[in-house]
Amino acid sequence: MADKFGTEVRSRIMRQIKGGDTKPEVMVRSCLHRAGLRFRLHRGDLPGRPDIVLPRRRAVIFVQGCFWHQHPGCKHSGIPLSNRRYWRPKLKRTIARDKANEQALAEMGWRVYIVWECEIGEKRLKRLVRQVKQGNRARGSK
Ligand SMILES: [Zn+2]
């Protein structure tokens, strides 16, 4: 995407637009591709069906929505004030499932990277590429 907007504005726009090539996952994919990394998508044979799988790097990437996956400390996460009885267990289950999947993948020898939607921008994606290439085990949520 052309740099007409700053990272922050761009990511806000991206959150508003659903579908098409502005989807956060597509942003991540095109960035990896430009960096010369090769990957596969949604491998159903892996726990949690990771969004992006880099077999040669033994790395998987989940691109996660801040609300649905409850990004810790993020302004987009938190349980809605109305219908809390519905949301609380639902979101809790998602968090527990994410954790279990991450753990299972790690036990299988995969490096797991989480990219939160609110973080997506040039800086975060550059760091992701660096992490994947270096085999850095840090699981970036910062
Ligand atoms: Zn967030």
PDB file of C-alpha atoms and ligand atoms in Angstrom:
ATOM      1  CA  MET A   1       0.000   0.000   0.000  1.00  0.00           C
ATOM      2  CA  ALA A   2       1.296   3.472  -0.830  1.00  0.00           C
ATOM      3  CA  ASP A   3       2.387   5.538   2.106  1.00  0.00           C
ATOM      4  CA  LYS A   4      -0.279   8.142   1.700  1.00  0.00           C
ATOM      5  CA  PHE A   5      -1.309   7.690   5.307  1.00  0.00           C
ATOM      6  CA  GLY A   6       0.732   7.365   8.448  1.00  0.00           C
ATOM      7  CA  THR A   7       0.846   3.947  10.048  1.00  0.00           C
ATOM      8  CA  GLU A   8      -1.680   4.811  12.701  1.00  0.00           C
ATOM      9  CA  VAL A   9      -4.234   6.319  10.349  1.00  0.00           C
ATOM     10  CA  ARG A  10      -3.766   3.478   7.956  1.00  0.00           C
ATOM     11  CA  SER A  11      -4.377   0.822  10.549  1.00  0.00           C
ATOM     12  CA  ARG A  12      -7.493   2.629  11.688  1.00  0.00           C
ATOM     13  CA  ILE A  13      -8.769   2.675   8.135  1.00  0.00           C
ATOM     14  CA  MET A  14      -7.907  -0.967   7.752  1.00  0.00           C
ATOM     15  CA  ARG A  15      -9.939  -1.872  10.778  1.00  0.00           C
ATOM     16  CA  GLN A  16     -12.922  -0.115   9.306  1.00  0.00           C
ATOM     17  CA  ILE A  17     -12.727  -1.796   5.961  1.00  0.00           C
ATOM     18  CA  LYS A  18     -13.674  -5.425   6.049  1.00  0.00           C
ATOM     19  CA  GLY A  19     -12.743  -7.814   3.307  1.00  0.00           C
ATOM     20  CA  GLY A  20     -10.704  -7.221   0.208  1.00  0.00           C
ATOM     21  CA  ASP A  21      -6.975  -6.749   0.132  1.00  0.00           C
ATOM     22  CA  THR A  22      -6.938  -4.443   3.124  1.00  0.00           C
ATOM     23  CA  LYS A  23      -7.568  -7.316   5.474  1.00  0.00           C
ATOM     24  CA  PRO A  24      -4.896  -7.379   8.179  1.00  0.00           C
ATOM     25  CA  GLU A  25      -3.918 -10.899   7.269  1.00  0.00           C
ATOM     26  CA  VAL A  26      -3.319  -9.890   3.683  1.00  0.00           C
ATOM     27  CA  MET A  27      -1.127  -7.000   4.844  1.00  0.00           C
ATOM     28  CA  VAL A  28       0.989  -9.435   6.831  1.00  0.00           C
ATOM     29  CA  ARG A  29       1.170 -11.877   3.951  1.00  0.00           C
ATOM     30  CA  SER A  30       2.268  -9.333   1.394  1.00  0.00           C
ATOM     31  CA  CYS A  31       4.916  -8.048   3.764  1.00  0.00           C
ATOM     32  CA  LEU A  32       6.340 -11.552   4.268  1.00  0.00           C
ATOM     33  CA  HIS A  33       6.218 -12.147   0.560  1.00  0.00           C
ATOM     34  CA  ARG A  34       8.124  -8.949  -0.194  1.00  0.00           C
ATOM     35  CA  ALA A  35      10.734 -10.038   2.322  1.00  0.00           C
ATOM     36  CA  GLY A  36      11.267 -13.203   0.314  1.00  0.00           C
ATOM     37  CA  LEU A  37       9.625 -15.519   2.827  1.00  0.00           C
ATOM     38  CA  ARG A  38       7.535 -18.372   1.516  1.00  0.00           C
ATOM     39  CA  PHE A  39       4.524 -19.637   3.374  1.00  0.00           C
ATOM     40  CA  ARG A  40       1.331 -21.624   3.259  1.00  0.00           C
ATOM     41  CA  LEU A  41      -2.065 -20.640   4.534  1.00  0.00           C
ATOM     42  CA  HIS A  42      -4.452 -22.154   7.032  1.00  0.00           C
ATOM     43  CA  ARG A  43      -2.939 -25.553   7.424  1.00  0.00           C
ATOM     44  CA  GLY A  44      -5.799 -27.517   8.896  1.00  0.00           C
ATOM     45  CA  ASP A  45      -3.478 -30.238  10.152  1.00  0.00           C
ATOM     46  CA  LEU A  46      -1.942 -27.906  12.733  1.00  0.00           C
ATOM     47  CA  PRO A  47      -3.515 -26.917  16.056  1.00  0.00           C
ATOM     48  CA  GLY A  48      -5.574 -23.744  15.720  1.00  0.00           C
ATOM     49  CA  ARG A  49      -5.252 -23.761  11.938  1.00  0.00           C
ATOM     50  CA  PRO A  50      -2.618 -20.993  11.860  1.00  0.00           C
ATOM     51  CA  ASP A  51      -3.248 -18.152   9.416  1.00  0.00           C
ATOM     52  CA  ILE A  52       0.256 -18.326   8.022  1.00  0.00           C
ATOM     53  CA  VAL A  53       2.698 -21.227   8.146  1.00  0.00           C
ATOM     54  CA  LEU A  54       6.361 -20.969   7.200  1.00  0.00           C
ATOM     55  CA  PRO A  55       7.447 -24.596   7.051  1.00  0.00           C
ATOM     56  CA  ARG A  56      11.126 -23.955   6.356  1.00  0.00           C
ATOM     57  CA  ARG A  57      11.373 -21.521   9.252  1.00  0.00           C
ATOM     58  CA  ARG A  58       9.298 -23.790  11.451  1.00  0.00           C
ATOM     59  CA  ALA A  59       7.197 -20.765  12.287  1.00  0.00           C
ATOM     60  CA  VAL A  60       3.492 -20.040  12.381  1.00  0.00           C
ATOM     61  CA  ILE A  61       1.739 -16.700  12.557  1.00  0.00           C
ATOM     62  CA  PHE A  62      -1.685 -15.924  13.905  1.00  0.00           C
ATOM     63  CA  VAL A  63      -3.194 -12.603  12.895  1.00  0.00           C
ATOM     64  CA  GLN A  64      -5.665 -11.933  15.651  1.00  0.00           C
ATOM     65  CA  GLY A  65      -8.497  -9.495  16.087  1.00  0.00           C
ATOM     66  CA  CYS A  66      -8.079  -7.592  19.346  1.00  0.00           C
ATOM     67  CA  PHE A  67     -11.639  -8.065  20.480  1.00  0.00           C
ATOM     68  CA  TRP A  68     -12.251 -11.690  19.567  1.00  0.00           C
ATOM     69  CA  HIS A  69      -8.943 -12.831  20.966  1.00  0.00           C
ATOM     70  CA  GLN A  70      -8.840 -10.253  23.769  1.00  0.00           C
ATOM     71  CA  HIS A  71      -5.532  -8.515  23.169  1.00  0.00           C
ATOM     72  CA  PRO A  72      -4.222  -7.921  26.730  1.00  0.00           C
ATOM     73  CA  GLY A  73      -4.283  -4.262  27.689  1.00  0.00           C
ATOM     74  CA  CYS A  74      -5.644  -3.159  24.328  1.00  0.00           C
ATOM     75  CA  LYS A  75      -8.404  -0.595  24.098  1.00  0.00           C
ATOM     76  CA  HIS A  76     -10.175  -2.803  21.587  1.00  0.00           C
ATOM     77  CA  SER A  77     -10.426  -5.712  23.998  1.00  0.00           C
ATOM     78  CA  GLY A  78     -12.546  -6.063  27.111  1.00  0.00           C
ATOM     79  CA  ILE A  79     -15.947  -7.537  27.737  1.00  0.00           C
ATOM     80  CA  PRO A  80     -18.904  -5.531  26.403  1.00  0.00           C
ATOM     81  CA  LEU A  81     -21.072  -3.938  29.065  1.00  0.00           C
ATOM     82  CA  SER A  82     -24.272  -5.365  27.712  1.00  0.00           C
ATOM     83  CA  ASN A  83     -24.834  -9.088  27.517  1.00  0.00           C
ATOM     84  CA  ARG A  84     -21.886  -9.883  29.732  1.00  0.00           C
ATOM     85  CA  ARG A  85     -23.285 -13.281  30.579  1.00  0.00           C
ATOM     86  CA  TYR A  86     -22.998 -14.197  26.971  1.00  0.00           C
ATOM     87  CA  TRP A  87     -19.669 -12.567  26.187  1.00  0.00           C
ATOM     88  CA  ARG A  88     -17.622 -13.448  29.220  1.00  0.00           C
ATOM     89  CA  PRO A  89     -17.653 -17.249  28.828  1.00  0.00           C
ATOM     90  CA  LYS A  90     -17.445 -16.992  25.070  1.00  0.00           C
ATOM     91  CA  LEU A  91     -14.338 -14.805  25.096  1.00  0.00           C
ATOM     92  CA  LYS A  92     -12.813 -16.816  27.914  1.00  0.00           C
ATOM     93  CA  ARG A  93     -13.174 -19.976  25.867  1.00  0.00           C
ATOM     94  CA  THR A  94     -11.464 -18.330  22.919  1.00  0.00           C
ATOM     95  CA  ILE A  95      -8.545 -17.231  25.087  1.00  0.00           C
ATOM     96  CA  ALA A  96      -8.191 -20.705  26.590  1.00  0.00           C
ATOM     97  CA  ARG A  97      -8.325 -22.305  23.151  1.00  0.00           C
ATOM     98  CA  ASP A  98      -5.692 -19.903  21.792  1.00  0.00           C
ATOM     99  CA  LYS A  99      -3.388 -20.744  24.684  1.00  0.00           C
ATOM    100  CA  ALA A 100      -3.842 -24.475  24.217  1.00  0.00           C
ATOM    101  CA  ASN A 101      -3.137 -24.202  20.505  1.00  0.00           C
ATOM    102  CA  GLU A 102      -0.014 -22.128  21.064  1.00  0.00           C
ATOM    103  CA  GLN A 103       1.249 -24.613  23.575  1.00  0.00           C
ATOM    104  CA  ALA A 104       0.546 -27.592  21.340  1.00  0.00           C
ATOM    105  CA  LEU A 105       2.358 -25.924  18.458  1.00  0.00           C
ATOM    106  CA  ALA A 106       5.337 -25.062  20.627  1.00  0.00           C
ATOM    107  CA  GLU A 107       5.509 -28.665  21.788  1.00  0.00           C
ATOM    108  CA  MET A 108       5.592 -29.744  18.153  1.00  0.00           C
ATOM    109  CA  GLY A 109       8.599 -27.498  17.667  1.00  0.00           C
ATOM    110  CA  TRP A 110       6.880 -24.584  15.968  1.00  0.00           C
ATOM    111  CA  ARG A 111       7.706 -21.012  16.793  1.00  0.00           C
ATOM    112  CA  VAL A 112       4.463 -19.131  17.306  1.00  0.00           C
ATOM    113  CA  TYR A 113       4.035 -15.448  16.504  1.00  0.00           C
ATOM    114  CA  ILE A 114       0.945 -13.454  17.295  1.00  0.00           C
ATOM    115  CA  VAL A 115       0.251 -10.299  15.363  1.00  0.00           C
ATOM    116  CA  TRP A 116      -2.549  -8.200  16.821  1.00  0.00           C
ATOM    117  CA  GLU A 117      -4.663  -6.250  14.407  1.00  0.00           C
ATOM    118  CA  CYS A 118      -4.148  -2.961  16.217  1.00  0.00           C
ATOM    119  CA  GLU A 119      -0.376  -3.305  15.867  1.00  0.00           C
ATOM    120  CA  ILE A 120      -0.276  -3.861  12.163  1.00  0.00           C
ATOM    121  CA  GLY A 121       1.834  -1.240  10.516  1.00  0.00           C
ATOM    122  CA  GLU A 122       5.236  -0.892   8.990  1.00  0.00           C
ATOM    123  CA  LYS A 123       7.138  -1.114  12.262  1.00  0.00           C
ATOM    124  CA  ARG A 124       5.447  -4.238  13.558  1.00  0.00           C
ATOM    125  CA  LEU A 125       5.684  -6.026  10.237  1.00  0.00           C
ATOM    126  CA  LYS A 126       9.377  -5.240   9.868  1.00  0.00           C
ATOM    127  CA  ARG A 127       9.971  -6.674  13.299  1.00  0.00           C
ATOM    128  CA  LEU A 128       7.954  -9.751  12.456  1.00  0.00           C
ATOM    129  CA  VAL A 129      10.049 -10.400   9.355  1.00  0.00           C
ATOM    130  CA  ARG A 130      13.198  -9.974  11.408  1.00  0.00           C
ATOM    131  CA  GLN A 131      11.951 -12.346  14.097  1.00  0.00           C
ATOM    132  CA  VAL A 132      10.920 -15.003  11.619  1.00  0.00           C
ATOM    133  CA  LYS A 133      14.203 -14.767   9.750  1.00  0.00           C
ATOM    134  CA  GLN A 134      16.374 -14.767  12.838  1.00  0.00           C
ATOM    135  CA  GLY A 135      14.519 -17.561  14.506  1.00  0.00           C
ATOM    136  CA  ASN A 136      14.048 -15.362  17.505  1.00  0.00           C
ATOM    137  CA  ARG A 137      11.778 -17.155  19.947  1.00  0.00           C
ATOM    138  CA  ALA A 138      10.108 -14.024  21.285  1.00  0.00           C
ATOM    139  CA  ARG A 139       6.390 -14.175  20.743  1.00  0.00           C
ATOM    140  CA  GLY A 140       5.787 -10.521  20.058  1.00  0.00           C
ATOM    141  CA  SER A 141       2.762  -9.080  21.611  1.00  0.00           C
ATOM    142  CA  LYS A 142       4.629  -5.832  22.165  1.00  0.00           C
TER     143      LYS A 142
HETATM  144 ZN    ZN B   1      -4.987  -4.590  20.172  1.00  0.00          ZN
END
